[in-house]
CSV table of C-alpha atoms in Angstrom, one decimal:
chain,number,residue,atom,x,y,z
A,62,MET,CA,7.3,-20.1,-9.1
A,63,LYS,CA,4.4,-22.2,-6.6
A,64,LYS,CA,8.1,-23.1,-5.7
A,65,MET,CA,8.8,-20.5,-4.1
A,66,GLN,CA,6.4,-19.4,-2.4
A,67,ALA,CA,6.7,-22.9,-0.4
A,68,LYS,CA,9.1,-22.0,0.9
A,69,VAL,CA,9.4,-18.3,1.6
A,70,ASP,CA,6.8,-15.8,4.0
A,71,GLY,CA,7.5,-12.1,4.0
A,72,LEU,CA,7.0,-10.4,6.4
A,73,ILE,CA,6.4,-5.8,7.1
A,74,LEU,CA,5.8,-3.7,9.3
A,75,ALA,CA,2.7,-1.2,9.5
A,76,ALA,CA,3.1,-0.3,13.5
A,77,GLY,CA,5.0,2.9,13.2
A,78,LEU,CA,4.2,6.3,14.7
A,79,SER,CA,5.1,8.2,11.6
A,80,THR,CA,6.7,11.3,13.8
A,81,ARG,CA,9.2,12.0,11.4
A,82,ALA,CA,6.6,12.2,8.5
A,83,LYS,CA,3.9,14.4,10.8
A,84,THR,CA,0.9,12.2,8.6
A,85,PHE,CA,0.1,9.2,8.4
A,86,LYS,CA,2.8,8.5,5.9
A,87,LEU,CA,1.8,4.5,4.7
A,88,GLY,CA,-1.3,5.5,3.5
A,89,LEU,CA,0.1,7.9,1.6
A,90,ARG,CA,-0.1,7.2,-2.6
A,91,VAL,CA,2.4,6.7,-4.7
A,92,GLU,CA,-0.4,6.7,-8.0
A,93,ASP,CA,-2.3,4.7,-8.3
A,94,LYS,CA,-2.3,3.2,-4.8
A,95,THR,CA,-1.6,3.6,-1.4
A,96,ILE,CA,3.2,2.3,0.1
A,97,ILE,CA,1.3,-0.1,1.8
A,98,GLU,CA,-0.1,-1.3,-0.3
A,99,ARG,CA,3.0,-1.1,-2.9
A,100,SER,CA,4.9,-2.5,0.0
A,101,VAL,CA,3.1,-5.5,0.0
A,102,GLU,CA,2.8,-6.2,-3.2
A,103,GLY,CA,6.7,-6.4,-4.1
A,104,MET,CA,6.6,-9.7,-3.1
A,105,TYR,CA,3.1,-10.7,-1.9
A,106,ASP,CA,3.4,-12.9,-5.4
A,107,ILE,CA,6.8,-14.6,-3.8
A,108,CYS,CA,5.6,-15.7,-1.5
A,109,SER,CA,3.3,-18.2,0.6
A,110,LYS,CA,2.0,-15.1,2.7
A,111,VAL,CA,3.0,-12.7,3.9
A,112,ILE,CA,2.7,-11.2,7.7
A,113,VAL,CA,2.3,-7.4,8.6
A,114,VAL,CA,2.6,-5.5,12.4
A,115,ILE,CA,-0.1,-3.8,12.6
A,116,GLY,CA,-1.1,-1.0,15.1
A,117,HIS,CA,-0.9,2.7,15.1
A,118,ARG,CA,-4.1,3.6,13.4
A,119,SER,CA,-4.5,-0.6,12.5
A,120,GLU,CA,-7.7,0.2,11.4
A,121,ILE,CA,-6.5,2.2,7.8
A,122,VAL,CA,-4.2,-0.2,7.3
A,123,SER,CA,-6.5,-3.0,7.7
A,124,ASP,CA,-9.3,-1.2,5.1
A,125,ILE,CA,-6.2,-1.2,2.6
A,126,LEU,CA,-4.6,-4.7,3.1
A,127,SER,CA,-8.2,-6.1,3.1
A,128,LYS,CA,-8.7,-7.8,-0.7
A,129,TYR,CA,-4.7,-9.1,-0.3
A,130,PRO,CA,-6.2,-12.6,1.4
A,131,ARG,CA,-2.6,-13.8,1.7
A,132,VAL,CA,-2.0,-11.1,4.1
A,133,GLU,CA,-2.5,-12.4,7.4
A,134,LEU,CA,-2.7,-8.8,9.8
A,135,VAL,CA,-1.1,-9.0,13.5
A,136,TYR,CA,-1.3,-6.8,16.5
A,137,ASN,CA,1.8,-5.5,18.6
A,138,GLU,CA,-0.2,-4.6,21.2
A,139,LYS,CA,3.5,-2.2,22.6
A,140,TYR,CA,4.2,-1.4,19.2
A,141,ILE,CA,4.8,2.2,20.8
A,142,ASP,CA,8.0,0.1,22.8
A,143,GLY,CA,9.1,0.7,18.6
A,144,MET,CA,10.2,-1.0,16.0
A,145,PHE,CA,12.0,-3.9,16.9
A,146,SER,CA,9.1,-5.2,19.1
A,147,SER,CA,6.6,-5.3,16.0
A,148,VAL,CA,9.3,-6.8,14.6
A,149,LYS,CA,9.6,-9.7,17.8
A,150,VAL,CA,5.9,-9.8,17.1
A,151,GLY,CA,5.8,-10.7,13.0
A,152,LEU,CA,8.9,-12.9,13.1
A,153,LYS,CA,6.3,-15.6,15.2
A,154,HIS,CA,4.1,-16.3,12.6
A,155,ILE,CA,7.0,-16.9,9.7
A,156,GLU,CA,5.9,-20.4,8.9
A,157,LYS,CA,8.5,-21.7,5.9
A,158,ASP,CA,12.2,-22.0,6.2
A,159,ARG,CA,12.7,-18.7,4.9
A,160,PHE,CA,11.9,-14.8,4.8
A,161,PHE,CA,11.8,-11.3,3.8
A,162,PHE,CA,11.8,-8.1,5.9
A,163,ILE,CA,11.0,-4.5,5.0
A,164,PRO,CA,9.4,-1.8,6.8
A,165,GLY,CA,6.2,-0.6,5.0
A,166,ASP,CA,7.7,3.4,3.4
A,167,TYR,CA,9.4,0.8,0.5
A,168,PRO,CA,7.0,1.0,-1.7
A,169,LEU,CA,9.5,0.6,-5.0
A,170,ILE,CA,11.0,-2.4,-4.0
A,171,LYS,CA,11.4,-4.4,-8.6
A,172,LYS,CA,9.0,-7.6,-7.5
A,173,SER,CA,13.2,-9.4,-9.4
A,174,THR,CA,15.2,-8.1,-6.3
A,175,TYR,CA,12.4,-10.6,-4.6
A,176,LYS,CA,13.8,-13.8,-6.9
A,177,GLU,CA,17.1,-12.7,-7.7
A,178,MET,CA,18.0,-12.6,-4.0
A,179,LEU,CA,16.2,-16.2,-2.7
A,180,ALA,CA,18.7,-17.0,-6.5
A,181,VAL,CA,21.6,-16.5,-3.1
A,182,ASP,CA,22.2,-18.6,-0.3
A,183,GLY,CA,23.3,-17.2,3.3
A,184,ASP,CA,21.9,-16.8,6.7
A,185,ILE,CA,21.1,-13.2,6.3
A,186,VAL,CA,20.8,-11.8,2.1
A,187,LEU,CA,21.5,-7.6,2.3
A,188,PRO,CA,20.8,-6.7,-1.2
A,189,VAL,CA,23.6,-3.7,-2.8
A,190,TYR,CA,22.5,-1.1,-5.0
A,191,GLU,CA,25.5,1.6,-6.1
A,192,ARG,CA,27.5,-0.3,-2.7
A,193,ARG,CA,24.8,0.7,-0.3
A,194,LYS,CA,22.4,-2.2,1.2
A,195,GLY,CA,18.5,-1.8,1.4
A,196,HIS,CA,16.3,-3.7,2.3
A,197,PRO,CA,14.1,-6.2,1.5
A,198,ILE,CA,16.6,-8.5,4.0
A,199,LEU,CA,16.5,-12.6,3.3
A,200,LEU,CA,16.9,-14.6,6.3
A,201,LYS,CA,16.1,-18.0,7.2
A,202,SER,CA,13.6,-18.5,9.7
A,203,TYR,CA,16.5,-21.0,12.2
A,204,VAL,CA,18.2,-17.0,13.5
A,205,ILE,CA,14.1,-16.6,15.4
A,206,ASP,CA,15.1,-18.5,18.0
A,207,GLU,CA,18.8,-16.1,18.3
A,208,ILE,CA,16.9,-13.1,17.3
A,209,LEU,CA,13.9,-13.8,20.1
A,210,GLN,CA,15.8,-14.6,23.4
A,211,SER,CA,19.1,-12.7,23.5
A,212,SER,CA,18.5,-9.4,25.2
A,213,LYS,CA,21.5,-8.8,23.4
A,214,TYR,CA,20.6,-7.2,20.4
A,215,ALA,CA,19.3,-3.4,20.9
A,216,ASN,CA,17.7,-3.9,17.1
A,217,LEU,CA,17.9,-6.4,14.1
A,218,GLY,CA,20.7,-3.9,12.8
A,219,GLU,CA,22.2,-5.7,15.3
A,220,PHE,CA,21.1,-8.8,15.0
A,221,ILE,CA,22.3,-8.8,11.4
A,222,ASN,CA,26.4,-7.1,12.0
A,223,SER,CA,26.3,-10.0,14.7
A,224,HIS,CA,25.4,-12.8,12.5
A,225,GLY,CA,27.4,-11.5,9.8
A,226,PHE,CA,25.3,-11.4,6.2
A,227,VAL,CA,26.2,-12.7,2.3
A,228,THR,CA,25.3,-9.2,-0.2
A,229,VAL,CA,23.4,-9.7,-3.8
A,230,SER,CA,23.9,-6.6,-6.7
A,231,VAL,CA,21.2,-5.5,-8.3
A,232,ASP,CA,20.2,-2.5,-10.2
A,233,ASP,CA,17.3,-0.9,-8.3
A,234,PRO,CA,17.9,1.7,-6.6
A,235,GLY,CA,13.6,1.8,-4.8
A,236,ILE,CA,15.4,0.0,-2.7
A,237,LEU,CA,17.3,2.3,-1.0
A,238,MET,CA,14.5,4.8,-1.4
A,239,ASP,CA,12.0,4.3,2.5
A,240,VAL,CA,10.1,7.2,3.7
A,241,ASP,CA,10.6,9.1,7.0
A,242,THR,CA,10.5,12.2,5.9
A,243,ILE,CA,7.8,14.5,3.5
A,244,GLU,CA,11.0,15.4,2.0
A,245,ASP,CA,11.4,10.8,1.3
A,246,TYR,CA,7.4,11.3,-0.3
A,247,GLU,CA,8.6,13.7,-2.9
A,248,ASN,CA,11.0,12.9,-4.2
A,249,ILE,CA,10.2,9.3,-4.2
A,250,MET,CA,6.5,11.0,-6.2
A,251,ASN,CA,10.0,12.5,-8.7
A,252,HIS,CA,11.6,9.5,-9.2
A,253,VAL,CA,7.7,7.6,-10.4
A,254,LYS,CA,6.8,10.3,-12.8
A,255,THR,CA,10.3,11.3,-13.7
A,256,PRO,CA,10.1,8.8,-17.9
A,257,CYS,CA,12.4,6.1,-18.9
A,258,PRO,CA,15.2,7.1,-21.7
A,259,LYS,CA,14.3,6.2,-25.1
A,260,SER,CA,16.3,4.0,-26.7
A,261,GLY,CA,17.1,4.1,-30.2
């Protein structure tokens, strides 16, 4: 575990307006923790630090995450400009050779998914569940300069598709489950309440 911590950072976006959810979604609870806590905890034990970019309702996120000593909060003064502005702010704080990236509304990603992705070599690694690509994204840090210096990409997805990527199949529906709307949140709540089938 310590070997992995020496090589990878985490980057989480938590600056958005939650417009489609019509409430501050990162503060919603899934069982005993908020969405942003769950998003952090999925990668926390694997990363040397987790950079969380804050903006809208920053005081709420700051308070929730104050108990995590390896979380580094970074404020994006231009968060109103959209997600890619927060990506760029966060990238400037990456120090390790590789880093994981997720928006802050993916509360169900398994820790095993992060570990499986670290075992795959590639500039950009994407997880796949039932033939659908999801989050987290694992990137080698040398690509940061190109992302920051180029003006031809409107978002991170455009850069990833232009650069190319490798995929790894994972047994984790959580890589596809974000919270854009209240209906998404209800689906996640129903998912975590579904009991696992008993063996035998």
